[in-house]
Amino acid sequence: MENRDTPTDILVSGAGIAGPALAHWLRRHGFTPTVVERAPGPRPGGQAVDLRGAGRTVVERMGLMERARALSVEQHGMALVDRRGRTTARIPVDLFGGEGIVSEIEILRGDLADLLHEATDGVEYLWDDTVTALDEDADGVTVTFENAPARRFALVVGADGLHSAVRRLAFPDHGAHYRPLGGHHAWFTVHDPDLARALDGWFLMYNAPGGLVAGARPGRLPGEVKASLGLRGAPPAYDRRDTAAQRRLLAERFAGAGWEVDRLLAGMHAADDFAFDSFGQIRLERYSRGRVVLLGDAGYSPSPLTGLGTSLALVGAYLLAGELAAAAGDFRTAFARYEERMRPYVARAQELPPGGLSGYAPDSGLMIRLRAASMRWMGRWPLRPVMAAQFAKAGDIALPDYPLPARAA
């Protein structure tokens, strides 16, 4: 076993958005991060995520905004359609100053992860591996991995998502921190040039009775469609690792639902980036325990319904690294300051949009029509200020300027 007792050595579990963003800032502040990731490499695919508010500010401070804009997906906005494909409501991208349901800068999750990974040049990555045990003592943490030899680190950061392995190992009552919202969703890429042309640059969403939701939005490549399926209620018991069973479940529930759903289902079976998960939030009394701290969805997932998960991940990474630097590695002080700054921001971000899951996935024809009517009113009083306040949450935090050491020539 390799001894790594210097206070700058930090293990980051998770190479999605939060993990590489943190590794970037840790390295710039003089720490030595190592990133471990269950996947064999950066995960491709994924839906478009928003760069908005303080999250956009963090990307600007990383010096990556020009490249992020170049990778962004051009979209005109979001529209609801009925089972025949007729538009029932539209929200153009500029309605809330580029900070609405579809933001001015939308980037595919896989593209953003690649961009952040490239910004961690020189950082060690342990791919195709995961943390299986944490043994903390007064001087550090001995980490056992599934594949790599055990190693010592000063600190461990869980940035490994909603089902965090680090949270499960380090925090008692792991399951009690997860708050299900009563639904599930899937996302995947469909290669369908005809459907891609029919979207005409719009993110189209279709609601069917029974709490079913189908979405299709443009990808960045020609003929590429980013698809999503959502449903309310608890599906039959399923194995989270059994994607074949998840696809069968969706095919059964959505068969004949209308609009272009059958085309999306056909594409789903061929998709190599299919993912399925529940809608839920993580709520913790504290974000840290001893030398272990949580970041992003692992510590405070707001759920995709809010559209603020990326902002929380980027802002949390910036603040955690900055506070560790400001406290000269005194992790107790740094973790306390990180949580003090993040918690009010997290609390506001976790407030669901009006209607919550029932607003996203209404279960009757009447409620579907009411959803369309409310969307048509989003740009007018009295709904406009309510929705503007929801979207403004992304920028509702003041980011300190943490001094950075001079870069080596």
mmCIF file of C-alpha atoms in Angstrom:
data_model
loop_
_atom_site.group_PDB
_atom_site.id
_atom_site.type_symbol
_atom_site.label_atom_id
_atom_site.label_comp_id
_atom_site.label_asym_id
_atom_site.label_seq_id
_atom_site.Cartn_x
_atom_site.Cartn_y
_atom_site.Cartn_z
ATOM 1 C CA MET A 1 0.000 0.000 0.000
ATOM 2 C CA GLU A 2 1.301 3.407 -0.974
ATOM 3 C CA ASN A 3 1.646 5.978 1.808
ATOM 4 C CA ARG A 4 0.130 9.319 0.933
ATOM 5 C CA ASP A 5 -0.059 11.338 4.115
ATOM 6 C CA THR A 6 0.587 14.861 2.796
ATOM 7 C CA PRO A 7 -2.310 17.212 3.520
ATOM 8 C CA THR A 8 -2.682 18.158 -0.155
ATOM 9 C CA ASP A 9 -3.699 14.687 -1.375
ATOM 10 C CA ILE A 10 -7.471 14.576 -1.942
ATOM 11 C CA LEU A 11 -9.526 11.765 -3.444
ATOM 12 C CA VAL A 12 -12.517 12.850 -5.518
ATOM 13 C CA SER A 13 -15.054 10.113 -6.275
ATOM 14 C CA GLY A 14 -16.977 10.825 -9.471
ATOM 15 C CA ALA A 15 -15.922 12.159 -12.879
ATOM 16 C CA GLY A 16 -19.207 13.670 -14.040
ATOM 17 C CA ILE A 17 -19.582 17.441 -13.650
ATOM 18 C CA ALA A 18 -18.831 18.169 -9.985
ATOM 19 C CA GLY A 19 -15.747 15.929 -9.700
ATOM 20 C CA PRO A 20 -13.652 17.323 -12.582
ATOM 21 C CA ALA A 21 -14.721 20.885 -11.743
ATOM 22 C CA LEU A 22 -13.455 20.364 -8.195
ATOM 23 C CA ALA A 23 -10.245 18.699 -9.417
ATOM 24 C CA HIS A 24 -9.583 21.710 -11.642
ATOM 25 C CA TRP A 25 -9.913 24.205 -8.787
ATOM 26 C CA LEU A 26 -8.038 22.020 -6.287
ATOM 27 C CA ARG A 27 -5.074 21.765 -8.622
ATOM 28 C CA ARG A 28 -5.069 25.507 -9.265
ATOM 29 C CA HIS A 29 -5.008 26.081 -5.504
ATOM 30 C CA GLY A 30 -2.002 23.782 -5.084
ATOM 31 C CA PHE A 31 -3.683 20.567 -3.930
ATOM 32 C CA THR A 32 -3.100 17.136 -5.460
ATOM 33 C CA PRO A 33 -6.448 15.620 -6.461
ATOM 34 C CA THR A 34 -7.015 12.071 -7.662
ATOM 35 C CA VAL A 35 -10.333 11.221 -9.330
ATOM 36 C CA VAL A 36 -11.890 7.745 -9.245
ATOM 37 C CA GLU A 37 -14.773 6.881 -11.554
ATOM 38 C CA ARG A 38 -16.865 3.744 -11.971
ATOM 39 C CA ALA A 39 -17.137 4.193 -15.762
ATOM 40 C CA PRO A 40 -14.225 3.150 -18.013
ATOM 41 C CA GLY A 41 -13.891 6.732 -19.283
ATOM 42 C CA PRO A 42 -15.785 10.026 -19.557
ATOM 43 C CA ARG A 43 -19.473 9.190 -19.961
ATOM 44 C CA PRO A 44 -20.807 10.092 -23.417
ATOM 45 C CA GLY A 45 -24.302 11.272 -24.241
ATOM 46 C CA GLY A 46 -26.732 12.664 -21.736
ATOM 47 C CA GLN A 47 -29.285 15.429 -22.050
ATOM 48 C CA ALA A 48 -28.605 19.117 -22.455
ATOM 49 C CA VAL A 49 -27.799 20.905 -19.200
ATOM 50 C CA ASP A 50 -28.050 24.601 -18.500
ATOM 51 C CA LEU A 51 -25.181 26.982 -17.907
ATOM 52 C CA ARG A 52 -26.949 29.709 -15.999
ATOM 53 C CA GLY A 53 -26.489 32.077 -13.090
ATOM 54 C CA ALA A 54 -23.574 31.434 -10.761
ATOM 55 C CA GLY A 55 -22.742 28.198 -12.577
ATOM 56 C CA ARG A 56 -22.037 30.241 -15.690
ATOM 57 C CA THR A 57 -19.838 32.557 -13.617
ATOM 58 C CA VAL A 58 -17.774 29.595 -12.426
ATOM 59 C CA VAL A 59 -17.239 28.397 -16.008
ATOM 60 C CA GLU A 60 -16.151 31.934 -16.944
ATOM 61 C CA ARG A 61 -13.640 31.969 -14.066
ATOM 62 C CA MET A 62 -12.294 28.636 -15.290
ATOM 63 C CA GLY A 63 -11.615 30.297 -18.642
ATOM 64 C CA LEU A 64 -13.899 27.839 -20.464
ATOM 65 C CA MET A 65 -16.865 29.967 -21.493
ATOM 66 C CA GLU A 66 -15.759 30.528 -25.102
ATOM 67 C CA ARG A 67 -15.382 26.783 -25.627
ATOM 68 C CA ALA A 68 -18.651 26.072 -23.816
ATOM 69 C CA ARG A 69 -20.478 28.453 -26.135
ATOM 70 C CA ALA A 70 -18.928 26.719 -29.134
ATOM 71 C CA LEU A 71 -20.260 23.380 -27.867
ATOM 72 C CA SER A 72 -23.723 24.671 -26.996
ATOM 73 C CA VAL A 73 -26.801 23.254 -28.678
ATOM 74 C CA GLU A 74 -28.788 25.794 -30.666
ATOM 75 C CA GLN A 75 -32.406 25.706 -29.542
ATOM 76 C CA HIS A 76 -35.262 28.115 -30.137
ATOM 77 C CA GLY A 77 -37.063 27.215 -26.919
ATOM 78 C CA MET A 78 -39.486 24.664 -25.496
ATOM 79 C CA ALA A 79 -42.930 23.753 -26.818
ATOM 80 C CA LEU A 80 -45.710 21.434 -25.691
ATOM 81 C CA VAL A 81 -47.400 19.288 -28.322
ATOM 82 C CA ASP A 82 -50.499 17.095 -28.355
ATOM 83 C CA ARG A 83 -50.737 13.496 -29.511
ATOM 84 C CA ARG A 84 -50.995 14.636 -33.150
ATOM 85 C CA GLY A 85 -47.937 16.867 -32.872
ATOM 86 C CA ARG A 86 -49.859 20.142 -32.772
ATOM 87 C CA THR A 87 -48.252 22.859 -30.644
ATOM 88 C CA THR A 88 -50.277 23.798 -27.562
ATOM 89 C CA ALA A 89 -47.793 26.188 -25.908
ATOM 90 C CA ARG A 90 -44.376 27.709 -26.600
ATOM 91 C CA ILE A 91 -41.682 29.320 -24.445
ATOM 92 C CA PRO A 92 -38.997 30.939 -26.636
ATOM 93 C CA VAL A 93 -35.453 30.863 -25.307
ATOM 94 C CA ASP A 94 -35.315 34.653 -24.854
ATOM 95 C CA LEU A 95 -38.557 34.955 -22.835
ATOM 96 C CA PHE A 96 -36.737 35.221 -19.487
ATOM 97 C CA GLY A 97 -33.586 36.829 -20.796
ATOM 98 C CA GLY A 98 -32.021 33.511 -21.771
ATOM 99 C CA GLU A 99 -32.477 32.079 -18.272
ATOM 100 C CA GLY A 100 -35.807 30.259 -18.710
ATOM 101 C CA ILE A 101 -36.733 26.588 -19.037
ATOM 102 C CA VAL A 102 -34.372 26.412 -22.002
ATOM 103 C CA SER A 103 -31.429 28.683 -21.254
ATOM 104 C CA GLU A 104 -29.297 30.704 -23.630
ATOM 105 C CA ILE A 105 -26.382 28.282 -23.176
ATOM 106 C CA GLU A 106 -27.385 24.625 -23.214
ATOM 107 C CA ILE A 107 -24.612 22.086 -23.528
ATOM 108 C CA LEU A 108 -24.894 18.313 -23.692
ATOM 109 C CA ARG A 109 -23.871 16.765 -20.402
ATOM 110 C CA GLY A 110 -21.273 14.564 -22.089
ATOM 111 C CA ASP A 111 -19.749 17.577 -23.855
ATOM 112 C CA LEU A 112 -19.544 19.530 -20.600
ATOM 113 C CA ALA A 113 -17.972 16.541 -18.819
ATOM 114 C CA ASP A 114 -15.384 16.261 -21.613
ATOM 115 C CA LEU A 115 -14.647 19.986 -21.402
ATOM 116 C CA LEU A 116 -14.133 19.819 -17.636
ATOM 117 C CA HIS A 117 -12.030 16.668 -17.937
ATOM 118 C CA GLU A 118 -9.747 18.419 -20.435
ATOM 119 C CA ALA A 119 -9.393 21.263 -17.913
ATOM 120 C CA THR A 120 -7.851 18.828 -15.405
ATOM 121 C CA ASP A 121 -4.711 18.104 -17.399
ATOM 122 C CA GLY A 122 -2.173 16.492 -15.069
ATOM 123 C CA VAL A 123 -4.782 15.105 -12.653
ATOM 124 C CA GLU A 124 -4.635 11.355 -12.030
ATOM 125 C CA TYR A 125 -7.817 9.427 -12.925
ATOM 126 C CA LEU A 126 -8.636 5.909 -11.775
ATOM 127 C CA TRP A 127 -11.148 4.743 -14.386
ATOM 128 C CA ASP A 128 -13.332 1.647 -14.112
ATOM 129 C CA ASP A 129 -13.063 1.636 -10.314
ATOM 130 C CA THR A 130 -14.956 2.682 -7.209
ATOM 131 C CA VAL A 131 -14.517 3.155 -3.471
ATOM 132 C CA THR A 132 -15.488 0.130 -1.373
ATOM 133 C CA ALA A 133 -14.282 1.095 2.127
ATOM 134 C CA LEU A 134 -13.129 4.163 4.078
ATOM 135 C CA ASP A 135 -10.997 3.835 7.209
ATOM 136 C CA GLU A 136 -10.447 7.239 8.804
ATOM 137 C CA ASP A 137 -7.944 8.035 11.547
ATOM 138 C CA ALA A 138 -6.430 11.180 13.022
ATOM 139 C CA ASP A 139 -4.062 11.709 10.092
ATOM 140 C CA GLY A 140 -6.064 10.753 7.036
ATOM 141 C CA VAL A 141 -8.260 8.194 5.306
ATOM 142 C CA THR A 142 -7.253 4.781 4.021
ATOM 143 C CA VAL A 143 -9.357 4.141 0.936
ATOM 144 C CA THR A 144 -10.038 0.657 -0.388
ATOM 145 C CA PHE A 145 -10.916 0.387 -4.056
ATOM 146 C CA GLU A 146 -12.646 -2.363 -5.975
ATOM 147 C CA ASN A 147 -9.664 -2.792 -8.319
ATOM 148 C CA ALA A 148 -6.737 -0.519 -7.419
ATOM 149 C CA PRO A 149 -4.563 -1.083 -4.324
ATOM 150 C CA ALA A 150 -5.615 0.742 -1.154
ATOM 151 C CA ARG A 151 -4.203 4.243 -0.739
ATOM 152 C CA ARG A 152 -4.011 7.039 1.814
ATOM 153 C CA PHE A 153 -5.528 10.462 1.341
ATOM 154 C CA ALA A 154 -5.879 13.496 3.559
ATOM 155 C CA LEU A 155 -9.513 14.015 2.502
ATOM 156 C CA VAL A 156 -12.200 12.241 0.486
ATOM 157 C CA VAL A 157 -14.873 14.027 -1.563
ATOM 158 C CA GLY A 158 -18.010 12.223 -2.707
ATOM 159 C CA ALA A 159 -19.026 13.771 -6.030
ATOM 160 C CA ASP A 160 -20.507 10.515 -7.280
ATOM 161 C CA GLY A 161 -24.128 11.389 -7.824
ATOM 162 C CA LEU A 162 -27.531 10.556 -6.444
ATOM 163 C CA HIS A 163 -26.531 6.993 -5.504
ATOM 164 C CA SER A 164 -23.159 8.016 -4.043
ATOM 165 C CA ALA A 165 -20.908 5.192 -2.861
ATOM 166 C CA VAL A 166 -19.044 7.625 -0.604
ATOM 167 C CA ARG A 167 -22.260 8.798 1.053
ATOM 168 C CA ARG A 168 -23.295 5.195 1.633
ATOM 169 C CA LEU A 169 -19.960 4.400 3.306
ATOM 170 C CA ALA A 170 -19.405 7.554 5.334
ATOM 171 C CA PHE A 171 -22.837 8.695 6.446
ATOM 172 C CA PRO A 172 -25.085 6.747 8.811
ATOM 173 C CA ASP A 173 -28.697 6.154 7.767
ATOM 174 C CA HIS A 174 -27.644 6.531 4.125
ATOM 175 C CA GLY A 175 -31.103 5.684 2.782
ATOM 176 C CA ALA A 176 -32.892 8.205 5.000
ATOM 177 C CA HIS A 177 -31.234 11.084 3.153
ATOM 178 C CA TYR A 178 -32.949 10.251 -0.128
ATOM 179 C CA ARG A 179 -36.368 11.882 -0.674
ATOM 180 C CA PRO A 180 -38.247 10.282 -3.586
ATOM 181 C CA LEU A 181 -40.523 12.590 -5.550
ATOM 182 C CA GLY A 182 -42.752 9.849 -6.930
ATOM 183 C CA GLY A 183 -41.538 9.264 -10.465
ATOM 184 C CA HIS A 184 -38.835 7.943 -12.771
ATOM 185 C CA HIS A 185 -37.225 9.112 -15.975
ATOM 186 C CA ALA A 186 -34.972 7.834 -18.748
ATOM 187 C CA TRP A 187 -32.786 9.624 -21.252
ATOM 188 C CA PHE A 188 -30.979 8.419 -24.349
ATOM 189 C CA THR A 189 -29.865 9.417 -27.848
ATOM 190 C CA VAL A 190 -31.883 8.566 -30.946
ATOM 191 C CA HIS A 191 -30.375 8.790 -34.435
ATOM 192 C CA ASP A 192 -33.342 9.836 -36.571
ATOM 193 C CA PRO A 193 -32.642 12.516 -39.205
ATOM 194 C CA ASP A 194 -36.327 12.944 -40.093
ATOM 195 C CA LEU A 195 -37.334 13.543 -36.477
ATOM 196 C CA ALA A 196 -34.345 15.817 -35.943
ATOM 197 C CA ARG A 197 -35.480 17.985 -38.874
ATOM 198 C CA ALA A 198 -39.076 17.976 -37.607
ATOM 199 C CA LEU A 199 -37.940 19.434 -34.272
ATOM 200 C CA ASP A 200 -36.812 22.551 -36.163
ATOM 201 C CA GLY A 201 -34.586 23.623 -33.283
ATOM 202 C CA TRP A 202 -37.248 23.257 -30.568
ATOM 203 C CA PHE A 203 -37.323 21.115 -27.439
ATOM 204 C CA LEU A 204 -40.697 19.385 -27.791
ATOM 205 C CA MET A 205 -42.499 17.816 -24.853
ATOM 206 C CA TYR A 206 -45.604 15.639 -24.937
ATOM 207 C CA ASN A 207 -47.855 14.663 -22.027
ATOM 208 C CA ALA A 208 -50.143 11.618 -22.136
ATOM 209 C CA PRO A 209 -52.759 10.612 -19.541
ATOM 210 C CA GLY A 210 -51.441 8.406 -16.773
ATOM 211 C CA GLY A 211 -48.542 10.677 -15.902
ATOM 212 C CA LEU A 212 -46.476 9.905 -19.015
ATOM 213 C CA VAL A 213 -44.039 12.450 -20.481
ATOM 214 C CA ALA A 214 -41.967 12.201 -23.659
ATOM 215 C CA GLY A 215 -39.414 14.760 -24.753
ATOM 216 C CA ALA A 216 -37.234 15.263 -27.827
ATOM 217 C CA ARG A 217 -34.687 17.995 -28.310
ATOM 218 C CA PRO A 218 -31.979 18.659 -30.894
ATOM 219 C CA GLY A 219 -28.567 17.130 -30.427
ATOM 220 C CA ARG A 220 -25.344 18.769 -31.538
ATOM 221 C CA LEU A 221 -24.632 16.336 -34.377
ATOM 222 C CA PRO A 222 -26.680 16.058 -37.599
ATOM 223 C CA GLY A 223 -29.616 13.677 -37.267
ATOM 224 C CA GLU A 224 -29.214 13.386 -33.500
ATOM 225 C CA VAL A 225 -32.177 13.629 -31.123
ATOM 226 C CA LYS A 226 -31.862 13.710 -27.342
ATOM 227 C CA ALA A 227 -34.874 11.826 -26.013
ATOM 228 C CA SER A 228 -36.390 11.528 -22.565
ATOM 229 C CA LEU A 229 -39.261 9.553 -21.048
ATOM 230 C CA GLY A 230 -40.774 10.248 -17.646
ATOM 231 C CA LEU A 231 -43.543 8.659 -15.621
ATOM 232 C CA ARG A 232 -45.278 9.295 -12.328
ATOM 233 C CA GLY A 233 -45.805 6.689 -9.661
ATOM 234 C CA ALA A 234 -43.643 3.795 -8.551
ATOM 235 C CA PRO A 235 -42.916 1.274 -11.325
ATOM 236 C CA PRO A 236 -42.706 -2.436 -10.522
ATOM 237 C CA ALA A 237 -39.569 -3.398 -8.628
ATOM 238 C CA TYR A 238 -36.535 -3.302 -10.887
ATOM 239 C CA ASP A 239 -32.783 -3.804 -10.668
ATOM 240 C CA ARG A 240 -31.052 -0.442 -11.089
ATOM 241 C CA ARG A 241 -28.274 -2.193 -13.026
ATOM 242 C CA ASP A 242 -30.611 -4.126 -15.370
ATOM 243 C CA THR A 243 -31.072 -1.748 -18.287
ATOM 244 C CA ALA A 244 -32.827 -4.405 -20.391
ATOM 245 C CA ALA A 245 -35.604 -4.676 -17.794
ATOM 246 C CA GLN A 246 -35.845 -0.878 -17.627
ATOM 247 C CA ARG A 247 -36.265 -0.637 -21.391
ATOM 248 C CA ARG A 248 -38.986 -3.310 -21.316
ATOM 249 C CA LEU A 249 -40.789 -1.417 -18.558
ATOM 250 C CA LEU A 250 -40.795 1.797 -20.583
ATOM 251 C CA ALA A 251 -41.828 0.024 -23.775
ATOM 252 C CA GLU A 252 -44.835 -1.480 -21.979
ATOM 253 C CA ARG A 253 -45.883 1.740 -20.273
ATOM 254 C CA PHE A 254 -45.469 4.008 -23.318
ATOM 255 C CA ALA A 255 -46.645 1.731 -26.148
ATOM 256 C CA GLY A 256 -49.221 3.551 -28.288
ATOM 257 C CA ALA A 257 -49.055 6.718 -26.181
ATOM 258 C CA GLY A 258 -49.221 9.002 -29.210
ATOM 259 C CA TRP A 259 -47.136 11.697 -30.907
ATOM 260 C CA GLU A 260 -43.659 10.337 -31.856
ATOM 261 C CA VAL A 261 -43.373 8.081 -28.819
ATOM 262 C CA ASP A 262 -43.193 4.837 -30.805
ATOM 263 C CA ARG A 263 -40.245 6.251 -32.782
ATOM 264 C CA LEU A 264 -38.522 7.207 -29.552
ATOM 265 C CA LEU A 265 -39.091 3.714 -28.150
ATOM 266 C CA ALA A 266 -37.605 2.149 -31.276
ATOM 267 C CA GLY A 267 -34.556 4.368 -30.911
ATOM 268 C CA MET A 268 -34.332 3.599 -27.197
ATOM 269 C CA HIS A 269 -33.664 -0.088 -27.869
ATOM 270 C CA ALA A 270 -30.672 0.810 -30.048
ATOM 271 C CA ALA A 271 -29.279 3.574 -27.809
ATOM 272 C CA ASP A 272 -25.859 2.960 -26.280
ATOM 273 C CA ASP A 273 -26.203 5.765 -23.727
ATOM 274 C CA PHE A 274 -29.530 4.722 -22.154
ATOM 275 C CA ALA A 275 -29.935 5.713 -18.490
ATOM 276 C CA PHE A 276 -32.859 5.307 -16.080
ATOM 277 C CA ASP A 277 -33.313 6.715 -12.598
ATOM 278 C CA SER A 278 -35.820 8.018 -10.097
ATOM 279 C CA PHE A 279 -36.762 11.613 -9.426
ATOM 280 C CA GLY A 280 -35.470 12.410 -5.980
ATOM 281 C CA GLN A 281 -33.566 14.796 -3.759
ATOM 282 C CA ILE A 282 -30.774 14.360 -1.235
ATOM 283 C CA ARG A 283 -31.264 16.227 2.039
ATOM 284 C CA LEU A 284 -28.553 16.034 4.696
ATOM 285 C CA GLU A 285 -28.203 17.703 8.067
ATOM 286 C CA ARG A 286 -24.491 18.141 7.305
ATOM 287 C CA TYR A 287 -22.485 17.892 4.104
ATOM 288 C CA SER A 288 -19.393 16.500 5.832
ATOM 289 C CA ARG A 289 -18.419 13.884 8.371
ATOM 290 C CA GLY A 290 -14.841 13.884 9.619
ATOM 291 C CA ARG A 291 -12.499 13.988 6.624
ATOM 292 C CA VAL A 292 -15.255 13.131 4.132
ATOM 293 C CA VAL A 293 -17.373 15.759 2.389
ATOM 294 C CA LEU A 294 -20.098 15.570 -0.264
ATOM 295 C CA LEU A 295 -20.470 17.670 -3.396
ATOM 296 C CA GLY A 296 -23.159 18.097 -6.042
ATOM 297 C CA ASP A 297 -25.918 15.505 -6.375
ATOM 298 C CA ALA A 298 -24.183 13.266 -3.815
ATOM 299 C CA GLY A 299 -24.791 15.869 -1.121
ATOM 300 C CA TYR A 300 -27.759 17.944 -2.263
ATOM 301 C CA SER A 301 -29.385 16.736 -5.457
ATOM 302 C CA PRO A 302 -32.251 19.116 -6.306
ATOM 303 C CA SER A 303 -33.697 16.672 -8.934
ATOM 304 C CA PRO A 304 -33.834 17.387 -12.688
ATOM 305 C CA LEU A 305 -37.209 19.085 -12.196
ATOM 306 C CA THR A 306 -35.445 22.218 -10.954
ATOM 307 C CA GLY A 307 -32.880 22.515 -13.752
ATOM 308 C CA LEU A 308 -30.323 23.606 -11.145
ATOM 309 C CA GLY A 309 -28.223 20.493 -10.576
ATOM 310 C CA THR A 310 -25.400 21.694 -12.841
ATOM 311 C CA SER A 311 -25.280 25.101 -11.149
ATOM 312 C CA LEU A 312 -25.091 23.478 -7.710
ATOM 313 C CA ALA A 313 -22.294 21.154 -8.850
ATOM 314 C CA LEU A 314 -20.177 23.914 -10.391
ATOM 315 C CA VAL A 315 -20.722 26.402 -7.575
ATOM 316 C CA GLY A 316 -20.116 23.773 -4.890
ATOM 317 C CA ALA A 317 -16.841 22.726 -6.531
ATOM 318 C CA TYR A 318 -15.630 26.325 -6.707
ATOM 319 C CA LEU A 319 -16.529 27.053 -3.085
ATOM 320 C CA LEU A 320 -15.165 23.806 -1.624
ATOM 321 C CA ALA A 321 -11.767 24.197 -3.287
ATOM 322 C CA GLY A 322 -11.649 27.894 -2.448
ATOM 323 C CA GLU A 323 -12.459 27.371 1.218
ATOM 324 C CA LEU A 324 -9.862 24.592 1.535
ATOM 325 C CA ALA A 325 -7.279 26.995 0.121
ATOM 326 C CA ALA A 326 -8.441 29.897 2.294
ATOM 327 C CA ALA A 327 -8.187 27.705 5.403
ATOM 328 C CA ALA A 328 -4.702 26.519 4.402
ATOM 329 C CA GLY A 329 -5.900 22.914 4.404
ATOM 330 C CA ASP A 330 -7.684 23.114 7.795
ATOM 331 C CA PHE A 331 -10.495 20.898 6.594
ATOM 332 C CA ARG A 332 -12.771 21.399 9.594
ATOM 333 C CA THR A 333 -12.830 25.163 9.065
ATOM 334 C CA ALA A 334 -13.070 24.781 5.289
ATOM 335 C CA PHE A 335 -15.949 22.282 5.406
ATOM 336 C CA ALA A 336 -17.883 24.500 7.826
ATOM 337 C CA ARG A 337 -17.440 27.579 5.616
ATOM 338 C CA TYR A 338 -18.316 25.625 2.473
ATOM 339 C CA GLU A 339 -21.537 24.434 4.047
ATOM 340 C CA GLU A 340 -22.356 27.870 5.442
ATOM 341 C CA ARG A 341 -22.094 29.399 1.976
ATOM 342 C CA MET A 342 -23.803 26.557 0.097
ATOM 343 C CA ARG A 343 -26.737 25.650 2.313
ATOM 344 C CA PRO A 344 -28.950 28.731 1.638
ATOM 345 C CA TYR A 345 -28.275 28.353 -2.100
ATOM 346 C CA VAL A 346 -29.121 24.651 -1.963
ATOM 347 C CA ALA A 347 -32.311 25.277 0.025
ATOM 348 C CA ARG A 348 -33.620 27.667 -2.623
ATOM 349 C CA ALA A 349 -32.533 25.414 -5.490
ATOM 350 C CA GLN A 350 -34.363 22.435 -3.996
ATOM 351 C CA GLU A 351 -37.689 24.275 -4.039
ATOM 352 C CA LEU A 352 -39.599 22.592 -6.847
ATOM 353 C CA PRO A 353 -41.268 24.588 -9.630
ATOM 354 C CA PRO A 354 -45.030 25.193 -9.240
ATOM 355 C CA GLY A 355 -46.846 21.868 -9.359
ATOM 356 C CA GLY A 356 -43.711 19.788 -8.798
ATOM 357 C CA LEU A 357 -43.864 16.348 -10.376
ATOM 358 C CA SER A 358 -47.614 16.631 -11.014
ATOM 359 C CA GLY A 359 -46.954 19.790 -13.014
ATOM 360 C CA TYR A 360 -44.317 18.002 -15.083
ATOM 361 C CA ALA A 361 -46.344 14.791 -15.516
ATOM 362 C CA PRO A 362 -50.090 15.521 -15.152
ATOM 363 C CA ASP A 363 -52.190 12.368 -15.006
ATOM 364 C CA SER A 364 -55.427 13.358 -16.756
ATOM 365 C CA GLY A 365 -56.510 15.053 -19.945
ATOM 366 C CA LEU A 366 -57.884 17.994 -17.981
ATOM 367 C CA MET A 367 -54.606 18.523 -16.093
ATOM 368 C CA ILE A 368 -52.654 18.251 -19.346
ATOM 369 C CA ARG A 369 -54.771 21.026 -20.849
ATOM 370 C CA LEU A 370 -54.306 23.126 -17.708
ATOM 371 C CA ARG A 371 -50.537 22.640 -17.951
ATOM 372 C CA ALA A 372 -50.554 23.935 -21.505
ATOM 373 C CA ALA A 373 -52.684 26.901 -20.476
ATOM 374 C CA SER A 374 -50.346 27.790 -17.609
ATOM 375 C CA MET A 375 -47.340 27.610 -19.945
ATOM 376 C CA ARG A 376 -49.023 29.988 -22.357
ATOM 377 C CA TRP A 377 -49.412 32.406 -19.448
ATOM 378 C CA MET A 378 -45.804 32.165 -18.256
ATOM 379 C CA GLY A 379 -44.866 35.332 -20.075
ATOM 380 C CA ARG A 380 -47.731 37.299 -18.533
ATOM 381 C CA TRP A 381 -48.846 38.463 -15.124
ATOM 382 C CA PRO A 382 -49.367 36.852 -12.614
ATOM 383 C CA LEU A 383 -47.257 33.823 -13.630
ATOM 384 C CA ARG A 384 -44.299 35.675 -15.131
ATOM 385 C CA PRO A 385 -42.857 37.023 -11.828
ATOM 386 C CA VAL A 386 -43.378 33.628 -10.167
ATOM 387 C CA MET A 387 -41.457 31.828 -12.906
ATOM 388 C CA ALA A 388 -38.816 34.553 -13.136
ATOM 389 C CA ALA A 389 -38.105 34.050 -9.424
ATOM 390 C CA GLN A 390 -37.744 30.296 -10.003
ATOM 391 C CA PHE A 391 -35.208 30.795 -12.799
ATOM 392 C CA ALA A 392 -33.330 33.538 -10.905
ATOM 393 C CA LYS A 393 -32.353 31.072 -8.158
ATOM 394 C CA ALA A 394 -29.367 29.970 -10.239
ATOM 395 C CA GLY A 395 -27.683 33.305 -9.607
ATOM 396 C CA ASP A 396 -28.800 33.747 -6.028
ATOM 397 C CA ILE A 397 -25.358 33.531 -4.416
ATOM 398 C CA ALA A 398 -22.339 35.814 -4.150
ATOM 399 C CA LEU A 399 -19.141 34.027 -5.175
ATOM 400 C CA PRO A 400 -15.993 35.094 -3.311
ATOM 401 C CA ASP A 401 -12.778 35.815 -5.181
ATOM 402 C CA TYR A 402 -10.291 33.260 -3.879
ATOM 403 C CA PRO A 403 -6.663 34.236 -4.558
ATOM 404 C CA LEU A 404 -4.867 31.743 -6.780
ATOM 405 C CA PRO A 405 -1.147 31.004 -6.631
ATOM 406 C CA ALA A 406 0.823 32.089 -9.647
ATOM 407 C CA ARG A 407 0.986 29.435 -12.355
ATOM 408 C CA ALA A 408 4.344 27.918 -13.030
ATOM 409 C CA ALA A 409 5.998 29.268 -16.163
#
